[in-house]
Every structure is written in C-alpha cells, then in structure tokens.
C-alpha cells in the first residue's frame, strides 16, 4: 500500500542554525504546527533540511500553518516525497552503461538529499536535473534527465563537505542464475493419450522417486511435477530422451523458485488491501512478508519478500471462498 508522506523539505534556513533549533521549532505545535520528529537531515551549505515526523497529521498542520517565520526569517516548507529508487539500469552485464553514473566515497554523514542537490547543481558538479537516484550500501546510482550531463560530471573533480568522491560509469554485475527447485520439474510434450497414472508411473520408474503431485498446465501437454525427494535432473532428462511415453518424448525443464503466487477464485467483493492483509497474516494464511498485490481480471498476483515461502498450498478456505494458490 502507498503510505502518505510524513516528510517535509525546509528551505531558506538562516545561517548559523543548528539542528537542535530546527528540532525544537518543528516539535513545537503552537509555533510550527508540527509534532514529534523522527529524523532531521540538515545541510547548512544549501540552507535546507529534510524532516521526518512520526505522524502524517504533523505534515498537514505544518503546511496549513505556512508561511512560517523561524528566527525572524520566512522559511519555505513543502511536502517531500523522495524518489530514490531505480528499478533497473540499462546496459549489458559487464559493460559500462552509457547513462548511469556511479558515485562512491560519500561520507556516511552526508544525506541522500545533499548528494542529489549537489549533482543537480550544474555549476558545482557539471550535472543537472536528476531523473532517478538509487542509494545502496553507500554507493549512489544516478540517471540524469539530459544524457549529456554525465560526460560533464566525469570530466570534473568532486567534493562534498570537503571529502573527495569518486565518479564513474555504472557497470552492471554479471547476471545471476535463478535458484531452482530440487524436487520439481516442468514437463512438456505430453501425449493426449497419456493418463495421469501413466505419467506418474513413467516418472517414478526413471527417478526411483515417487511423484507426490501432478498439476496440469493451461497449455495442453504440460504439467508441473513435484517429487517427495530431490531428483537427479540430468538423469531424468536423459532418460526421457531415450524412452518415449505413448510415442512422445517428454521434455523436462527445471523450475525456478519464485516469489510470486497466482491466486484465483477471488470474490468480486474482495479488495486488494484485504488480500494483502490476509496473505501478510501468518496466523490466517500460513505466510507473511507480502511485497505487493496486483489485481488482474479474475485473479491476482501476490509477491512475497522471500521466494522460499510455503505459499504453494492449494484450496485455502477463506471467507467461505476456496482460493486456488499456484506458484508462478
């Protein structure tokens, strides 16, 4: 769910201001309209601060009380919604990306807002308007609105708060292989003549392990097979190439571990938030850690934090509706 902002940005702060003075001012409801402050990031160089309140209502009160006078100076206040996430970066693994800047060596005392304002200052950094920025383990990844800005940044030396920082083009890491189930396979090219018992027996003989479930796919001739123990994938794949089942060579594929489940048979009255609360409740659904829920036509996709979660249960009874849960 999208959370309402609890953050404001303050500008035109008088010189010589100390963070405690800002803290006391914005926690004084009579003077500023604010309330309990969770965090303050103050940058005296730009005379600005980013203040996080403990409750959303404090932001509404501060905005409603504007314009504000602080130590005799009119300060600017606005609701602040930081956008520091970049879903992915362009460029192939191992090759420098043309339009993504990588920044290292920034002091841990320097706020993300300060870094953003520095690289948006064309005179100081050579940069310009930032399209997106991501901070991860002390490293910043920046994409500018103007692709030409990165060249100007790379041709300059950079310091923030007196500390030299390093800039270079971002090089994406090598692609990582997805983790695979050791007891599941996806089978295609199943003959129309093959009954479930025939498929079960055929696979059991070639793996010496009993399949515990066979779930047929929507695409004809496909099935997801789960065994009671780990299998030798290469051995099974080779066996199916040598031996046919009803004159058809089964094609065997590994199954990647996913963090997404398809949920069907949802009541039309069920909202997205209700589904999120249900699947994020371990007592009710047996799982928790929901990242996102996407409502689609007749079904929804539920994304979890951990791909190993046990959310592959079938026929969960909930509000008298039988939800069909399938890992995607």
Short mmCIF file of C-alpha atoms in Angstrom, two decimals:
data_model
loop_
_atom_site.label_atom_id
_atom_site.label_comp_id
_atom_site.label_asym_id
_atom_site.label_seq_id
_atom_site.Cartn_x
_atom_site.Cartn_y
_atom_site.Cartn_z
CA UNK A 1 0.00 0.00 0.00
CA UNK A 2 1.14 3.53 -0.66
CA UNK A 3 1.88 5.38 2.56
CA UNK A 4 1.06 9.06 2.97
CA UNK A 5 4.09 11.30 3.32
CA UNK A 6 5.45 12.09 6.78
CA UNK A 7 8.33 14.19 5.42
CA UNK A 8 8.74 17.89 4.68
CA UNK A 9 11.53 19.81 2.98
CA UNK A 10 12.54 23.11 4.57
CA UNK A 11 14.41 25.78 2.60
CA UNK A 12 15.86 29.26 3.25
CA UNK A 13 17.05 28.30 6.74
CA UNK A 14 19.04 31.18 8.35
CA UNK A 15 22.83 30.85 8.53
CA UNK A 16 24.19 29.63 11.85
CA UNK A 17 21.17 27.43 12.56
CA UNK A 18 21.92 24.23 14.48
CA UNK A 19 19.89 21.01 14.06
CA UNK A 20 18.55 21.18 17.63
CA UNK A 21 16.99 24.58 16.93
CA UNK A 22 15.09 23.08 13.99
CA UNK A 23 14.09 20.09 16.10
CA UNK A 24 12.67 22.25 18.91
CA UNK A 25 10.87 24.53 16.44
CA UNK A 26 9.15 21.75 14.49
CA UNK A 27 8.23 19.82 17.63
CA UNK A 28 6.50 22.95 18.98
CA UNK A 29 2.96 22.57 17.71
CA UNK A 30 1.99 26.13 18.68
CA UNK A 31 4.83 27.71 16.68
CA UNK A 32 5.11 25.42 13.64
CA UNK A 33 2.05 23.18 13.73
CA UNK A 34 4.35 20.14 13.80
CA UNK A 35 4.79 17.34 16.32
CA UNK A 36 7.17 14.57 17.32
CA UNK A 37 10.14 14.44 14.93
CA UNK A 38 11.62 11.09 13.95
CA UNK A 39 14.61 12.36 11.95
CA UNK A 40 16.28 15.55 10.69
CA UNK A 41 18.76 15.77 7.83
CA UNK A 42 20.14 19.32 7.77
CA UNK A 43 22.52 20.70 5.11
CA UNK A 44 23.87 24.14 6.07
CA UNK A 45 25.57 24.53 2.66
CA UNK A 46 22.24 24.59 0.85
CA UNK A 47 20.34 26.08 3.82
CA UNK A 48 17.84 23.25 3.61
CA UNK A 49 16.63 20.33 5.69
CA UNK A 50 14.53 17.21 5.28
CA UNK A 51 12.42 16.50 8.37
CA UNK A 52 10.55 13.26 9.06
CA UNK A 53 7.65 13.33 11.52
CA UNK A 54 6.26 10.35 13.41
CA UNK A 55 2.74 11.03 12.12
CA UNK A 56 1.22 12.18 8.85
CA UNK A 57 -1.02 14.76 10.53
CA UNK A 58 2.02 16.82 11.54
CA UNK A 59 2.85 17.41 7.86
CA UNK A 60 -0.70 18.61 7.18
CA UNK A 61 -0.56 21.01 10.13
CA UNK A 62 2.82 22.48 9.11
CA UNK A 63 1.71 23.03 5.51
CA UNK A 64 -1.54 24.56 6.74
CA UNK A 65 0.31 26.99 9.01
CA UNK A 66 2.59 28.31 6.23
CA UNK A 67 4.19 30.80 5.74
CA UNK A 68 6.38 30.18 8.78
CA UNK A 69 8.84 32.50 10.49
CA UNK A 70 11.94 30.90 12.02
CA UNK A 71 14.31 33.19 13.92
CA UNK A 72 12.74 36.15 12.15
CA UNK A 73 13.23 34.68 8.65
CA UNK A 74 10.46 33.32 6.42
CA UNK A 75 11.32 29.72 5.61
CA UNK A 76 9.90 27.58 2.84
CA UNK A 77 8.17 24.30 3.68
CA UNK A 78 6.76 21.71 1.31
CA UNK A 79 5.69 18.10 1.43
CA UNK A 80 8.59 15.89 0.39
CA UNK A 81 8.29 12.51 -1.33
CA UNK A 82 11.80 11.23 -2.08
CA UNK A 83 12.16 9.25 -5.32
CA UNK A 84 15.43 7.40 -4.92
CA UNK A 85 14.54 4.05 -6.47
CA UNK A 86 15.66 2.84 -9.85
CA UNK A 87 14.09 -0.49 -10.85
CA UNK A 88 16.83 -1.43 -13.22
CA UNK A 89 19.71 0.09 -15.14
CA UNK A 90 20.31 -0.14 -18.84
CA UNK A 91 23.37 -1.81 -20.22
CA UNK A 92 24.57 -5.37 -20.59
CA UNK A 93 26.27 -7.25 -17.78
CA UNK A 94 29.96 -6.46 -17.62
CA UNK A 95 29.68 -3.43 -19.93
CA UNK A 96 29.61 0.22 -18.87
CA UNK A 97 26.13 1.74 -19.00
CA UNK A 98 26.08 4.91 -21.10
CA UNK A 99 23.73 6.99 -18.95
CA UNK A 100 24.12 5.76 -15.34
CA UNK A 101 26.59 7.47 -13.02
CA UNK A 102 28.11 5.52 -10.11
CA UNK A 103 29.21 7.58 -7.11
CA UNK A 104 31.43 6.21 -4.32
CA UNK A 105 33.22 7.60 -1.28
CA UNK A 106 30.36 9.75 0.03
CA UNK A 107 30.57 10.26 3.80
CA UNK A 108 28.03 8.30 5.83
CA UNK A 109 27.14 11.63 7.48
CA UNK A 110 26.04 13.09 4.13
CA UNK A 111 22.33 12.78 3.37
CA UNK A 112 20.91 11.45 0.11
CA UNK A 113 19.18 14.78 -0.36
CA UNK A 114 22.56 16.56 -0.20
CA UNK A 115 24.00 14.22 -2.85
CA UNK A 116 21.01 14.85 -5.08
CA UNK A 117 21.23 18.62 -4.69
CA UNK A 118 24.99 18.58 -5.39
CA UNK A 119 24.64 16.67 -8.66
CA UNK A 120 21.70 18.84 -9.72
CA UNK A 121 23.91 21.92 -9.30
CA UNK A 122 25.38 22.35 -12.79
CA UNK A 123 27.94 24.94 -11.69
CA UNK A 124 29.41 22.77 -8.92
CA UNK A 125 29.18 19.25 -10.37
CA UNK A 126 28.57 19.67 -14.09
CA UNK A 127 25.35 17.69 -13.70
CA UNK A 128 21.75 18.80 -13.96
CA UNK A 129 18.20 17.63 -13.29
CA UNK A 130 18.15 14.07 -11.95
CA UNK A 131 15.66 11.61 -13.41
CA UNK A 132 16.24 8.95 -10.75
CA UNK A 133 18.68 8.06 -7.99
CA UNK A 134 19.28 4.91 -6.01
CA UNK A 135 21.44 4.51 -2.89
CA UNK A 136 22.69 1.07 -1.93
CA UNK A 137 25.40 0.21 0.62
CA UNK A 138 26.89 3.69 0.45
CA UNK A 139 27.02 3.73 -3.37
CA UNK A 140 24.81 6.07 -5.40
CA UNK A 141 23.50 5.37 -8.91
CA UNK A 142 22.24 8.43 -10.77
CA UNK A 143 20.44 8.91 -14.09
CA UNK A 144 20.23 12.49 -15.38
CA UNK A 145 17.37 13.93 -17.43
CA UNK A 146 19.96 15.02 -20.01
CA UNK A 147 22.18 12.14 -21.13
CA UNK A 148 24.96 14.62 -21.93
CA UNK A 149 25.27 15.66 -18.27
CA UNK A 150 27.18 12.52 -17.32
CA UNK A 151 30.09 13.50 -19.60
CA UNK A 152 30.45 16.86 -17.86
CA UNK A 153 30.35 15.20 -14.44
CA UNK A 154 33.04 12.67 -15.40
CA UNK A 155 35.36 15.49 -16.52
CA UNK A 156 35.34 17.22 -13.12
CA UNK A 157 36.81 16.56 -9.66
CA UNK A 158 34.18 16.31 -6.93
CA UNK A 159 33.99 17.06 -3.22
CA UNK A 160 31.01 17.02 -0.89
CA UNK A 161 31.52 18.56 2.56
CA UNK A 162 35.26 18.66 1.85
CA UNK A 163 35.51 14.92 1.11
CA UNK A 164 36.69 13.78 -2.32
CA UNK A 165 34.27 11.38 -4.00
CA UNK A 166 34.74 9.04 -6.96
CA UNK A 167 32.52 9.02 -10.05
CA UNK A 168 32.44 6.61 -12.99
CA UNK A 169 30.03 5.00 -15.41
CA UNK A 170 27.99 2.20 -13.84
CA UNK A 171 28.95 -1.33 -14.94
CA UNK A 172 26.13 -3.85 -14.29
CA UNK A 173 27.24 -7.04 -12.49
CA UNK A 174 27.08 -10.40 -14.29
CA UNK A 175 23.60 -11.87 -14.48
CA UNK A 176 22.79 -14.29 -11.68
CA UNK A 177 21.14 -17.63 -12.40
CA UNK A 178 17.81 -18.15 -10.70
CA UNK A 179 17.62 -20.66 -7.87
CA UNK A 180 15.85 -23.86 -8.94
CA UNK A 181 13.70 -26.37 -7.10
CA UNK A 182 15.50 -29.64 -6.50
CA UNK A 183 12.29 -31.71 -6.33
CA UNK A 184 10.18 -30.17 -9.12
CA UNK A 185 10.22 -30.36 -12.91
CA UNK A 186 8.11 -28.84 -15.66
CA UNK A 187 7.14 -31.35 -18.33
CA UNK A 188 6.00 -30.58 -21.88
CA UNK A 189 5.08 -32.65 -24.95
CA UNK A 190 2.78 -34.99 -23.01
CA UNK A 191 0.65 -37.06 -25.39
CA UNK A 192 -3.14 -36.71 -25.33
CA UNK A 193 -3.25 -40.49 -24.82
CA UNK A 194 -1.26 -40.30 -21.57
CA UNK A 195 -3.35 -40.65 -18.42
CA UNK A 196 -2.14 -39.24 -15.10
CA UNK A 197 -1.34 -42.71 -13.73
CA UNK A 198 0.74 -43.47 -16.84
CA UNK A 199 2.75 -40.27 -16.37
CA UNK A 200 3.15 -40.94 -12.65
CA UNK A 201 4.47 -44.47 -13.20
CA UNK A 202 6.75 -43.46 -16.08
CA UNK A 203 8.47 -40.77 -13.99
CA UNK A 204 8.66 -42.91 -10.85
CA UNK A 205 10.48 -45.70 -12.73
CA UNK A 206 13.04 -43.30 -14.22
CA UNK A 207 13.79 -41.42 -10.99
CA UNK A 208 13.17 -44.16 -8.40
CA UNK A 209 11.28 -41.44 -6.55
CA UNK A 210 7.50 -41.22 -6.24
CA UNK A 211 5.81 -38.05 -7.57
CA UNK A 212 3.62 -36.53 -4.86
CA UNK A 213 1.66 -34.23 -7.16
CA UNK A 214 0.98 -33.65 -10.85
CA UNK A 215 -0.56 -30.29 -11.75
CA UNK A 216 -1.55 -29.94 -15.39
CA UNK A 217 -0.95 -26.57 -17.04
CA UNK A 218 -3.41 -24.47 -19.01
CA UNK A 219 -1.32 -25.17 -22.10
CA UNK A 220 -2.13 -28.62 -23.45
CA UNK A 221 0.56 -31.26 -22.91
CA UNK A 222 2.24 -29.54 -19.94
CA UNK A 223 2.44 -30.37 -16.24
CA UNK A 224 4.28 -29.38 -13.06
CA UNK A 225 5.58 -32.46 -11.22
CA UNK A 226 6.60 -32.45 -7.56
CA UNK A 227 8.56 -35.40 -6.14
CA UNK A 228 8.80 -36.43 -2.50
CA UNK A 229 12.61 -36.17 -2.62
CA UNK A 230 15.30 -34.33 -4.58
CA UNK A 231 15.85 -35.78 -8.05
CA UNK A 232 18.80 -36.14 -10.42
CA UNK A 233 17.62 -33.71 -13.09
CA UNK A 234 20.18 -34.61 -15.77
CA UNK A 235 19.48 -38.32 -15.31
CA UNK A 236 15.73 -37.81 -15.75
CA UNK A 237 16.22 -35.55 -18.74
CA UNK A 238 18.46 -38.11 -20.45
CA UNK A 239 16.05 -40.97 -19.67
CA UNK A 240 13.16 -39.10 -21.27
CA UNK A 241 15.22 -38.53 -24.41
CA UNK A 242 15.92 -42.27 -24.69
CA UNK A 243 12.44 -43.56 -23.88
CA UNK A 244 9.08 -42.40 -25.23
CA UNK A 245 5.72 -42.36 -23.48
CA UNK A 246 2.90 -43.14 -25.91
CA UNK A 247 5.32 -42.39 -28.77
CA UNK A 248 6.14 -38.95 -27.37
CA UNK A 249 9.48 -37.78 -25.95
CA UNK A 250 8.80 -35.83 -22.76
CA UNK A 251 10.75 -32.59 -22.47
CA UNK A 252 11.97 -31.85 -18.94
CA UNK A 253 12.75 -28.38 -17.58
CA UNK A 254 13.94 -27.08 -14.24
CA UNK A 255 11.52 -24.97 -12.19
CA UNK A 256 12.82 -21.63 -10.83
CA UNK A 257 11.99 -20.70 -7.26
CA UNK A 258 9.68 -17.70 -7.44
CA UNK A 259 8.39 -15.10 -5.02
CA UNK A 260 5.08 -14.79 -6.88
CA UNK A 261 1.84 -16.74 -6.42
CA UNK A 262 -1.28 -16.68 -8.60
CA UNK A 263 -4.50 -16.51 -6.58
CA UNK A 264 -7.78 -17.47 -8.26
CA UNK A 265 -11.44 -17.85 -7.23
CA UNK A 266 -11.48 -14.43 -5.57
CA UNK A 267 -14.83 -12.92 -4.64
CA UNK A 268 -15.71 -9.78 -6.60
CA UNK A 269 -16.24 -8.03 -3.24
CA UNK A 270 -12.67 -8.73 -2.10
CA UNK A 271 -10.39 -5.69 -2.28
CA UNK A 272 -6.67 -5.57 -2.93
CA UNK A 273 -5.99 -4.36 0.63
CA UNK A 274 -7.99 -7.23 2.11
CA UNK A 275 -5.94 -9.75 0.13
CA UNK A 276 -2.71 -8.09 1.21
CA UNK A 277 -3.73 -8.16 4.88
CA UNK A 278 -4.78 -11.81 4.58
CA UNK A 279 -1.56 -13.05 2.97
CA UNK A 280 0.55 -10.92 5.30
CA UNK A 281 -1.04 -12.65 8.30
CA UNK A 282 0.84 -15.85 9.16
CA UNK A 283 -1.91 -16.97 11.55
CA UNK A 284 -4.57 -16.91 8.81
CA UNK A 285 -2.70 -17.79 5.62
CA UNK A 286 0.41 -19.54 6.95
CA UNK A 287 2.70 -16.97 5.30
CA UNK A 288 3.75 -13.34 5.69
CA UNK A 289 6.07 -10.77 4.14
CA UNK A 290 3.93 -9.52 1.23
CA UNK A 291 5.70 -7.07 -1.10
CA UNK A 292 2.86 -6.30 -3.49
CA UNK A 293 -0.54 -7.48 -4.73
CA UNK A 294 -1.56 -6.91 -8.36
CA UNK A 295 -5.25 -7.30 -9.19
CA UNK A 296 -5.95 -8.70 -12.67
CA UNK A 297 -9.02 -9.97 -14.49
CA UNK A 298 -10.35 -12.93 -12.48
CA UNK A 299 -7.17 -13.47 -10.44
CA UNK A 300 -4.35 -11.66 -8.69
CA UNK A 301 -0.58 -11.93 -8.29
CA UNK A 302 0.87 -11.86 -4.77
CA UNK A 303 4.58 -11.07 -4.43
CA UNK A 304 6.46 -12.11 -1.27
CA UNK A 305 9.75 -10.95 0.24
CA UNK A 306 11.11 -14.50 0.47
CA UNK A 307 10.91 -16.83 -2.57
CA UNK A 308 11.18 -19.86 -0.27
CA UNK A 309 7.86 -19.10 1.43
CA UNK A 310 5.41 -22.00 1.71
CA UNK A 311 2.61 -20.34 -0.25
CA UNK A 312 2.05 -23.18 -2.71
CA UNK A 313 -0.86 -24.60 -0.68
CA UNK A 314 -3.97 -25.49 -2.63
CA UNK A 315 -7.55 -24.78 -1.64
CA UNK A 316 -7.11 -22.33 1.24
CA UNK A 317 -10.54 -21.78 2.78
CA UNK A 318 -11.19 -18.12 3.48
CA UNK A 319 -14.46 -16.24 3.93
CA UNK A 320 -16.25 -19.32 2.52
CA UNK A 321 -14.36 -18.95 -0.75
CA UNK A 322 -11.85 -21.54 -1.88
CA UNK A 323 -8.73 -19.73 -3.07
CA UNK A 324 -6.61 -21.62 -5.55
CA UNK A 325 -2.93 -20.82 -4.92
CA UNK A 326 -0.43 -21.58 -7.68
CA UNK A 327 3.23 -20.59 -7.75
CA UNK A 328 4.14 -18.74 -10.94
#
